Amino acid sequence: MNMRYISCLLVIMYSPKNRLLPLLLLALCTTVTSCDSSNTSNNNDSEITPDNTSIVTPKTQPQNSATSSVQNFSSESNTKALSGKNTSITLYVSDDQCQELLPQKTEVSMDDPIQDAVGKIFKQQNTADFVISGYRVDINNGIATVDLRIDPKSKRQISSLSNCEQFVLFNSVRKTLTSNSQWKIKNVRFTEKGQNIIM
């Protein structure tokens, strides 16, 4: 219990015959203690030390201990990875008419350039009603399998994308992965949660 509140109660209990004064003091003490208790945020733990000073300790957010091999998007760029070193690659993006792919030089993480390149393309394709929440790229014998995760809250699915949207999404990834010769990728296939995507 707060020390101010206790001292206010003691003053009220020992007041003489005047009944109005104790009620006013109770109201005043309640107001003061409620104002004092609202000074600390919900995100903090407060501790009173023996000399009546407060120590405020921020609460930490629980860490998600589950690890997944599916890359998740964030609003922050993933370009700076563990080593902090980048490499230059050619990313392919669609023109405005969805007729051809145009090369665009960009920097990706040297630690995981393929995942980073695919992530950059997918981030550009997210819209208000279509959200790719994660992906994984596995490479086996020169064939890259790009496994997508569509956000469960996404209003649209892959099957509802227009021809232009499908061209931009799939062909940008395919051309980027096969044209950067240092990755030695000959072909690209797409899956959603392990199931082949038929285009």
Coordinates of C-alpha atoms in Angstrom, one line a residue:
M1 CA 0.0 0.0 0.0
N2 CA 1.2 3.5 -0.8
M3 CA 2.8 5.4 2.1
R4 CA 0.9 8.6 1.2
Y5 CA -2.4 6.8 1.3
I6 CA -1.7 5.3 4.7
S7 CA -0.7 8.7 6.2
C8 CA -3.9 10.3 4.8
L9 CA -5.9 7.5 6.4
L10 CA -4.2 8.2 9.8
V11 CA -5.0 11.9 9.5
I12 CA -8.6 11.1 8.9
M13 CA -8.9 8.6 11.7
Y14 CA -7.5 11.1 14.3
S15 CA -9.5 14.1 13.3
P16 CA -11.8 15.5 16.1
K17 CA -15.5 15.8 16.0
N18 CA -15.8 17.6 12.7
R19 CA -17.2 15.1 10.2
L20 CA -16.9 17.1 7.1
L21 CA -13.1 17.6 7.4
P22 CA -12.4 13.8 7.4
L23 CA -14.5 13.4 4.2
L24 CA -12.7 16.2 2.5
L25 CA -9.3 14.8 3.5
L26 CA -10.3 11.3 2.3
A27 CA -11.3 12.8 -1.1
L28 CA -8.1 14.7 -1.3
C29 CA -5.9 11.8 -0.3
T30 CA -7.7 9.5 -2.9
T31 CA -7.1 12.1 -5.6
V32 CA -3.4 12.5 -4.7
T33 CA -2.7 8.8 -4.5
S34 CA -4.6 8.0 -7.8
C35 CA -2.6 10.8 -9.6
D36 CA 0.6 9.4 -8.1
S37 CA -0.1 5.8 -9.2
S38 CA -0.9 6.9 -12.8
N39 CA 2.6 8.3 -13.2
T40 CA 4.0 5.0 -14.1
S41 CA 3.2 3.5 -17.5
N42 CA 1.7 0.1 -18.1
N43 CA 4.9 -1.0 -19.7
N44 CA 6.9 -0.5 -16.6
D45 CA 7.4 -2.2 -13.2
S46 CA 7.9 0.2 -10.4
E47 CA 9.7 -0.6 -7.2
I48 CA 9.8 1.5 -4.0
T49 CA 13.2 1.5 -2.3
P50 CA 13.7 2.0 1.5
D51 CA 14.4 5.7 1.1
N52 CA 11.0 6.2 -0.7
T53 CA 12.5 6.6 -4.2
S54 CA 11.0 4.8 -7.2
I55 CA 12.9 2.6 -9.6
V56 CA 11.1 2.1 -12.9
T57 CA 12.1 -0.9 -14.8
P58 CA 10.7 -1.3 -18.4
K59 CA 8.9 -4.6 -19.1
T60 CA 10.5 -6.5 -21.9
Q61 CA 8.4 -8.0 -24.6
P62 CA 8.5 -11.8 -24.6
Q63 CA 10.8 -13.2 -27.2
N64 CA 9.4 -15.7 -29.7
S65 CA 11.6 -18.8 -29.1
A66 CA 10.2 -20.8 -32.0
T67 CA 12.5 -20.7 -35.0
S68 CA 11.4 -21.2 -38.5
S69 CA 13.2 -21.6 -41.8
V70 CA 10.5 -19.4 -43.4
Q71 CA 11.8 -15.8 -44.0
N72 CA 9.4 -13.3 -42.5
F73 CA 9.0 -9.8 -43.8
S74 CA 9.4 -6.7 -41.7
S75 CA 9.2 -3.0 -42.6
E76 CA 12.9 -2.8 -42.0
S77 CA 15.4 -3.7 -44.7
N78 CA 17.1 -7.0 -44.3
T79 CA 20.1 -5.9 -46.3
K80 CA 22.4 -5.5 -43.4
A81 CA 22.8 -9.1 -42.1
L82 CA 25.2 -10.7 -39.7
S83 CA 28.4 -9.7 -41.4
G84 CA 27.1 -6.3 -42.4
K85 CA 28.6 -6.9 -45.9
N86 CA 26.7 -6.4 -49.0
T87 CA 27.1 -7.5 -52.6
S88 CA 25.6 -6.0 -55.8
I89 CA 23.2 -8.1 -57.9
T90 CA 20.8 -7.5 -60.7
L91 CA 17.1 -7.5 -59.6
Y92 CA 14.5 -7.8 -62.4
V93 CA 11.3 -5.7 -62.1
S94 CA 8.4 -5.4 -64.5
D95 CA 7.7 -2.4 -66.7
D96 CA 4.3 -0.6 -66.2
Q97 CA 2.6 -2.7 -68.9
C98 CA 3.7 -6.0 -67.5
Q99 CA 5.4 -6.8 -70.9
E100 CA 9.1 -7.1 -70.0
L101 CA 11.4 -7.3 -67.1
L102 CA 13.9 -4.5 -66.6
P103 CA 17.3 -5.0 -64.8
Q104 CA 17.9 -3.0 -61.7
K105 CA 21.2 -3.0 -59.7
T106 CA 20.7 -3.4 -56.0
E107 CA 22.6 -4.4 -52.8
V108 CA 21.8 -7.6 -50.9
S109 CA 23.3 -9.2 -47.9
M110 CA 26.4 -11.2 -48.7
D111 CA 25.4 -13.7 -46.0
D112 CA 22.2 -14.8 -47.8
P113 CA 21.9 -13.0 -51.1
I114 CA 19.3 -15.2 -52.7
Q115 CA 16.8 -15.0 -49.7
D116 CA 17.4 -11.2 -49.6
A117 CA 16.8 -10.7 -53.3
V118 CA 13.6 -12.7 -53.3
G119 CA 12.5 -10.8 -50.2
K120 CA 13.0 -7.5 -52.0
I121 CA 10.8 -8.6 -54.9
F122 CA 8.1 -9.9 -52.6
K123 CA 8.0 -6.7 -50.5
Q124 CA 7.3 -4.7 -53.7
Q125 CA 4.3 -7.0 -54.5
N126 CA 2.6 -6.6 -51.1
T127 CA -0.6 -4.6 -51.4
A128 CA -3.5 -3.7 -49.0
D129 CA -5.3 -6.9 -50.1
F130 CA -2.5 -9.3 -51.0
V131 CA 0.3 -9.9 -48.5
I132 CA 3.1 -12.5 -48.7
S133 CA 4.0 -13.0 -45.1
G134 CA 6.9 -15.4 -45.6
Y135 CA 8.9 -17.5 -48.0
R136 CA 11.7 -20.0 -48.2
V137 CA 14.1 -20.7 -51.1
D138 CA 15.6 -24.1 -51.4
I139 CA 18.2 -24.9 -54.1
N140 CA 18.8 -28.5 -55.2
N141 CA 20.8 -29.4 -58.4
G142 CA 20.4 -26.0 -59.9
I143 CA 16.6 -25.9 -59.3
A144 CA 15.3 -23.3 -56.9
T145 CA 12.0 -24.0 -55.1
V146 CA 10.4 -20.8 -53.8
D147 CA 7.8 -21.8 -51.1
L148 CA 5.4 -18.9 -50.3
R149 CA 3.3 -18.1 -47.3
I150 CA 0.3 -15.9 -47.9
D151 CA -0.8 -13.9 -44.8
P152 CA -4.0 -15.6 -43.4
K153 CA -5.6 -12.1 -43.2
S154 CA -4.9 -11.4 -46.9
K155 CA -8.1 -10.8 -48.7
R156 CA -6.7 -12.2 -52.0
Q157 CA -4.9 -15.4 -52.7
I158 CA -2.4 -16.3 -55.5
S159 CA -5.2 -17.7 -57.7
S160 CA -7.0 -14.4 -57.7
L161 CA -4.0 -12.4 -59.0
S162 CA -4.4 -10.9 -62.5
N163 CA -2.1 -12.0 -65.3
C164 CA -0.1 -8.8 -64.9
E165 CA 0.3 -9.4 -61.1
Q166 CA 1.4 -13.0 -61.7
F167 CA 3.8 -11.9 -64.4
V168 CA 5.4 -9.3 -62.0
L169 CA 5.5 -11.7 -59.0
F170 CA 6.7 -15.0 -60.5
N171 CA 8.7 -13.8 -63.5
S172 CA 10.6 -11.2 -61.5
V173 CA 11.8 -13.9 -59.1
R174 CA 12.5 -16.4 -61.9
K175 CA 14.5 -13.9 -64.0
T176 CA 16.4 -12.6 -60.9
L177 CA 17.4 -16.1 -59.7
T178 CA 18.4 -17.5 -63.1
S179 CA 20.2 -14.4 -64.5
N180 CA 22.6 -13.9 -61.6
S181 CA 25.1 -16.5 -62.8
Q182 CA 27.0 -16.6 -59.5
W183 CA 24.0 -18.6 -58.0
K184 CA 24.1 -21.3 -60.7
I185 CA 20.3 -21.6 -60.8
K186 CA 18.9 -23.0 -64.0
N187 CA 15.2 -23.3 -63.2
V188 CA 12.7 -22.0 -60.6
R189 CA 9.5 -23.6 -59.3
F190 CA 6.9 -22.1 -57.0
T191 CA 5.0 -23.7 -54.2
E192 CA 2.6 -22.5 -51.5
K193 CA 3.1 -24.4 -48.2
G194 CA 4.7 -27.2 -50.2
Q195 CA 2.0 -27.5 -52.8
N196 CA 2.8 -26.7 -56.5
I197 CA 1.5 -23.4 -57.7
I198 CA -0.1 -23.8 -61.1
M199 CA 0.0 -20.7 -63.3

